[in-house]
Amino acid sequence: MASGKQQQKQEPELHGGVLSGDGSPGLWGALIGLVVFVFLAVPISIAVRFATHPATQQLFGGRLEEASNGAYVAFWWVIAIGLFAIPFLIGWAVAKRSGRTLSIIIGIVAVFFIAILILGQLF
C-alpha cells in the first residue's frame, strides 16, 4: 500500500488448437479431409458393394448387363479407390496451399476421369 499502484497479473493467452489464428496446416488438411471422407462414405461403400457383389450387374440394364463379370468388378474397384483417394488429395491440397499442389491434384483428377471414361466405353 505504500506504492499506491495496483499490481496486476498477466494471464496467459489461451490457444484454441487447430481453429485458432494460424493453426497448423497439416491439422487443417486432416480436418478437411475427414469432413470430405464423411460426405463420401456412402458412395464409397456403394462402390465397394457393387465391386464385391457381381450379381448387382443385373441392376444396370442395357449394355452394362452384357459386360464381362471381371470388367464390371474392375470398373467398380477403380471407382471405389478413386473416391477413397479424394479426401486425402483434398487434405493434402489444404495442407500445402500452393499453386503447384493444386495443379498436381487437377492432373490426378483428370487422369482418373479419363480412365473412368475409357473403362466405361470398353463395356
PDB file of C-alpha atoms in Angstrom:
ATOM      1  CA  MET A   1       0.000   0.000   0.000  1.00  0.00           C
ATOM      2  CA  ALA A   2       2.959   2.156   0.172  1.00  0.00           C
ATOM      3  CA  SER A   3       3.318   2.404  -3.583  1.00  0.00           C
ATOM      4  CA  GLY A   4      -0.337   3.100  -4.292  1.00  0.00           C
ATOM      5  CA  LYS A   5      -0.191   1.164  -7.558  1.00  0.00           C
ATOM      6  CA  GLN A   6      -2.203  -1.931  -8.142  1.00  0.00           C
ATOM      7  CA  GLN A   7      -0.247  -4.889  -9.343  1.00  0.00           C
ATOM      8  CA  GLN A   8      -1.992  -6.954 -11.979  1.00  0.00           C
ATOM      9  CA  LYS A   9      -1.034 -10.431 -13.029  1.00  0.00           C
ATOM     10  CA  GLN A  10      -0.955 -11.080 -16.719  1.00  0.00           C
ATOM     11  CA  GLU A  11      -2.968 -14.135 -17.594  1.00  0.00           C
ATOM     12  CA  PRO A  12      -1.537 -16.445 -20.253  1.00  0.00           C
ATOM     13  CA  GLU A  13      -3.110 -16.208 -23.675  1.00  0.00           C
ATOM     14  CA  LEU A  14      -5.406 -19.137 -24.442  1.00  0.00           C
ATOM     15  CA  HIS A  15      -4.857 -21.101 -27.625  1.00  0.00           C
ATOM     16  CA  GLY A  16      -7.694 -22.872 -29.418  1.00  0.00           C
ATOM     17  CA  GLY A  17      -5.711 -25.533 -31.293  1.00  0.00           C
ATOM     18  CA  VAL A  18      -6.472 -26.030 -34.983  1.00  0.00           C
ATOM     19  CA  LEU A  19      -9.155 -23.376 -35.134  1.00  0.00           C
ATOM     20  CA  SER A  20      -7.118 -20.569 -33.561  1.00  0.00           C
ATOM     21  CA  GLY A  21      -5.218 -17.983 -35.502  1.00  0.00           C
ATOM     22  CA  ASP A  22      -2.885 -19.539 -37.982  1.00  0.00           C
ATOM     23  CA  GLY A  23      -3.251 -23.171 -36.796  1.00  0.00           C
ATOM     24  CA  SER A  24      -1.170 -25.984 -38.231  1.00  0.00           C
ATOM     25  CA  PRO A  25      -1.690 -26.519 -41.991  1.00  0.00           C
ATOM     26  CA  GLY A  26      -1.329 -30.269 -41.501  1.00  0.00           C
ATOM     27  CA  LEU A  27      -4.116 -30.326 -38.930  1.00  0.00           C
ATOM     28  CA  TRP A  28      -6.326 -28.209 -41.188  1.00  0.00           C
ATOM     29  CA  GLY A  29      -5.681 -30.654 -44.031  1.00  0.00           C
ATOM     30  CA  ALA A  30      -6.566 -33.613 -41.802  1.00  0.00           C
ATOM     31  CA  LEU A  31      -9.747 -31.915 -40.592  1.00  0.00           C
ATOM     32  CA  ILE A  32     -10.935 -31.016 -44.086  1.00  0.00           C
ATOM     33  CA  GLY A  33     -10.011 -34.494 -45.350  1.00  0.00           C
ATOM     34  CA  LEU A  34     -12.064 -36.058 -42.555  1.00  0.00           C
ATOM     35  CA  VAL A  35     -15.076 -33.881 -43.390  1.00  0.00           C
ATOM     36  CA  VAL A  36     -14.830 -34.810 -47.079  1.00  0.00           C
ATOM     37  CA  PHE A  37     -14.493 -38.503 -46.151  1.00  0.00           C
ATOM     38  CA  VAL A  38     -17.704 -38.287 -44.100  1.00  0.00           C
ATOM     39  CA  PHE A  39     -19.537 -36.935 -47.151  1.00  0.00           C
ATOM     40  CA  LEU A  40     -18.081 -39.649 -49.408  1.00  0.00           C
ATOM     41  CA  ALA A  41     -18.561 -42.599 -47.025  1.00  0.00           C
ATOM     42  CA  VAL A  42     -21.866 -43.705 -48.555  1.00  0.00           C
ATOM     43  CA  PRO A  43     -20.730 -43.538 -52.219  1.00  0.00           C
ATOM     44  CA  ILE A  44     -17.521 -45.398 -51.289  1.00  0.00           C
ATOM     45  CA  SER A  45     -19.474 -48.156 -49.551  1.00  0.00           C
ATOM     46  CA  ILE A  46     -21.853 -48.439 -52.513  1.00  0.00           C
ATOM     47  CA  ALA A  47     -18.962 -48.738 -54.976  1.00  0.00           C
ATOM     48  CA  VAL A  48     -17.313 -51.424 -52.826  1.00  0.00           C
ATOM     49  CA  ARG A  49     -20.623 -53.273 -52.574  1.00  0.00           C
ATOM     50  CA  PHE A  50     -21.028 -53.232 -56.375  1.00  0.00           C
ATOM     51  CA  ALA A  51     -17.425 -54.433 -56.763  1.00  0.00           C
ATOM     52  CA  THR A  52     -17.781 -57.300 -54.290  1.00  0.00           C
ATOM     53  CA  HIS A  53     -21.233 -58.457 -55.422  1.00  0.00           C
ATOM     54  CA  PRO A  54     -21.088 -59.036 -59.185  1.00  0.00           C
ATOM     55  CA  ALA A  55     -24.762 -60.081 -59.186  1.00  0.00           C
ATOM     56  CA  THR A  56     -25.597 -56.366 -58.950  1.00  0.00           C
ATOM     57  CA  GLN A  57     -24.581 -56.109 -62.608  1.00  0.00           C
ATOM     58  CA  GLN A  58     -28.142 -57.046 -63.491  1.00  0.00           C
ATOM     59  CA  LEU A  59     -29.364 -53.830 -61.856  1.00  0.00           C
ATOM     60  CA  PHE A  60     -27.821 -51.881 -64.717  1.00  0.00           C
ATOM     61  CA  GLY A  61     -29.792 -52.986 -67.751  1.00  0.00           C
ATOM     62  CA  GLY A  62     -28.660 -52.479 -71.321  1.00  0.00           C
ATOM     63  CA  ARG A  63     -25.002 -52.549 -72.382  1.00  0.00           C
ATOM     64  CA  LEU A  64     -23.638 -52.914 -68.869  1.00  0.00           C
ATOM     65  CA  GLU A  65     -25.567 -56.121 -68.399  1.00  0.00           C
ATOM     66  CA  GLU A  66     -23.671 -57.616 -71.361  1.00  0.00           C
ATOM     67  CA  ALA A  67     -20.211 -56.694 -69.996  1.00  0.00           C
ATOM     68  CA  SER A  68     -17.942 -59.391 -68.633  1.00  0.00           C
ATOM     69  CA  ASN A  69     -18.007 -60.052 -64.924  1.00  0.00           C
ATOM     70  CA  GLY A  70     -14.317 -59.163 -64.493  1.00  0.00           C
ATOM     71  CA  ALA A  71     -14.667 -55.827 -66.274  1.00  0.00           C
ATOM     72  CA  TYR A  72     -17.687 -54.937 -64.138  1.00  0.00           C
ATOM     73  CA  VAL A  73     -15.799 -55.694 -60.908  1.00  0.00           C
ATOM     74  CA  ALA A  74     -12.672 -53.847 -62.104  1.00  0.00           C
ATOM     75  CA  PHE A  75     -14.734 -50.788 -63.035  1.00  0.00           C
ATOM     76  CA  TRP A  76     -16.303 -50.548 -59.575  1.00  0.00           C
ATOM     77  CA  TRP A  77     -12.968 -51.131 -57.808  1.00  0.00           C
ATOM     78  CA  VAL A  78     -11.444 -48.261 -59.760  1.00  0.00           C
ATOM     79  CA  ILE A  79     -14.394 -46.050 -58.778  1.00  0.00           C
ATOM     80  CA  ALA A  80     -14.096 -47.077 -55.098  1.00  0.00           C
ATOM     81  CA  ILE A  81     -10.338 -46.437 -54.978  1.00  0.00           C
ATOM     82  CA  GLY A  82     -10.768 -43.069 -56.693  1.00  0.00           C
ATOM     83  CA  LEU A  83     -13.480 -41.999 -54.260  1.00  0.00           C
ATOM     84  CA  PHE A  84     -11.352 -43.150 -51.331  1.00  0.00           C
ATOM     85  CA  ALA A  85      -8.395 -41.081 -52.584  1.00  0.00           C
ATOM     86  CA  ILE A  86     -10.356 -37.816 -52.870  1.00  0.00           C
ATOM     87  CA  PRO A  87     -10.302 -36.919 -49.108  1.00  0.00           C
ATOM     88  CA  PHE A  88      -6.538 -37.486 -48.974  1.00  0.00           C
ATOM     89  CA  LEU A  89      -5.982 -35.328 -52.060  1.00  0.00           C
ATOM     90  CA  ILE A  90      -8.120 -32.509 -50.697  1.00  0.00           C
ATOM     91  CA  GLY A  91      -6.468 -32.707 -47.261  1.00  0.00           C
ATOM     92  CA  TRP A  92      -3.037 -32.601 -48.900  1.00  0.00           C
ATOM     93  CA  ALA A  93      -4.063 -29.593 -51.010  1.00  0.00           C
ATOM     94  CA  VAL A  94      -5.304 -27.723 -47.941  1.00  0.00           C
ATOM     95  CA  ALA A  95      -2.106 -28.540 -46.036  1.00  0.00           C
ATOM     96  CA  LYS A  96       0.210 -27.418 -48.867  1.00  0.00           C
ATOM     97  CA  ARG A  97      -1.776 -24.393 -50.091  1.00  0.00           C
ATOM     98  CA  SER A  98       0.244 -23.852 -53.243  1.00  0.00           C
ATOM     99  CA  GLY A  99      -0.444 -23.496 -56.938  1.00  0.00           C
ATOM    100  CA  ARG A 100       1.784 -26.441 -57.787  1.00  0.00           C
ATOM    101  CA  THR A 101      -0.166 -28.720 -55.431  1.00  0.00           C
ATOM    102  CA  LEU A 102      -3.413 -27.579 -56.969  1.00  0.00           C
ATOM    103  CA  SER A 103      -2.135 -28.337 -60.477  1.00  0.00           C
ATOM    104  CA  ILE A 104      -0.985 -31.818 -59.375  1.00  0.00           C
ATOM    105  CA  ILE A 105      -4.396 -32.587 -57.892  1.00  0.00           C
ATOM    106  CA  ILE A 106      -6.189 -31.324 -61.005  1.00  0.00           C
ATOM    107  CA  GLY A 107      -3.932 -33.581 -63.088  1.00  0.00           C
ATOM    108  CA  ILE A 108      -4.676 -36.620 -60.912  1.00  0.00           C
ATOM    109  CA  VAL A 109      -8.420 -35.993 -61.060  1.00  0.00           C
ATOM    110  CA  ALA A 110      -8.259 -35.505 -64.853  1.00  0.00           C
ATOM    111  CA  VAL A 111      -6.369 -38.808 -65.331  1.00  0.00           C
ATOM    112  CA  PHE A 112      -8.885 -40.568 -63.079  1.00  0.00           C
ATOM    113  CA  PHE A 113     -11.807 -39.078 -65.013  1.00  0.00           C
ATOM    114  CA  ILE A 114     -10.296 -40.085 -68.369  1.00  0.00           C
ATOM    115  CA  ALA A 115      -9.625 -43.617 -67.069  1.00  0.00           C
ATOM    116  CA  ILE A 116     -13.245 -43.947 -65.948  1.00  0.00           C
ATOM    117  CA  LEU A 117     -14.475 -42.731 -69.348  1.00  0.00           C
ATOM    118  CA  ILE A 118     -12.254 -45.235 -71.151  1.00  0.00           C
ATOM    119  CA  LEU A 119     -13.339 -48.089 -68.878  1.00  0.00           C
ATOM    120  CA  GLY A 120     -16.966 -47.084 -69.363  1.00  0.00           C
ATOM    121  CA  GLN A 121     -16.587 -47.151 -73.150  1.00  0.00           C
ATOM    122  CA  LEU A 122     -14.978 -50.603 -73.104  1.00  0.00           C
ATOM    123  CA  PHE A 123     -18.260 -52.091 -71.991  1.00  0.00           C
TER     124      PHE A 123
END
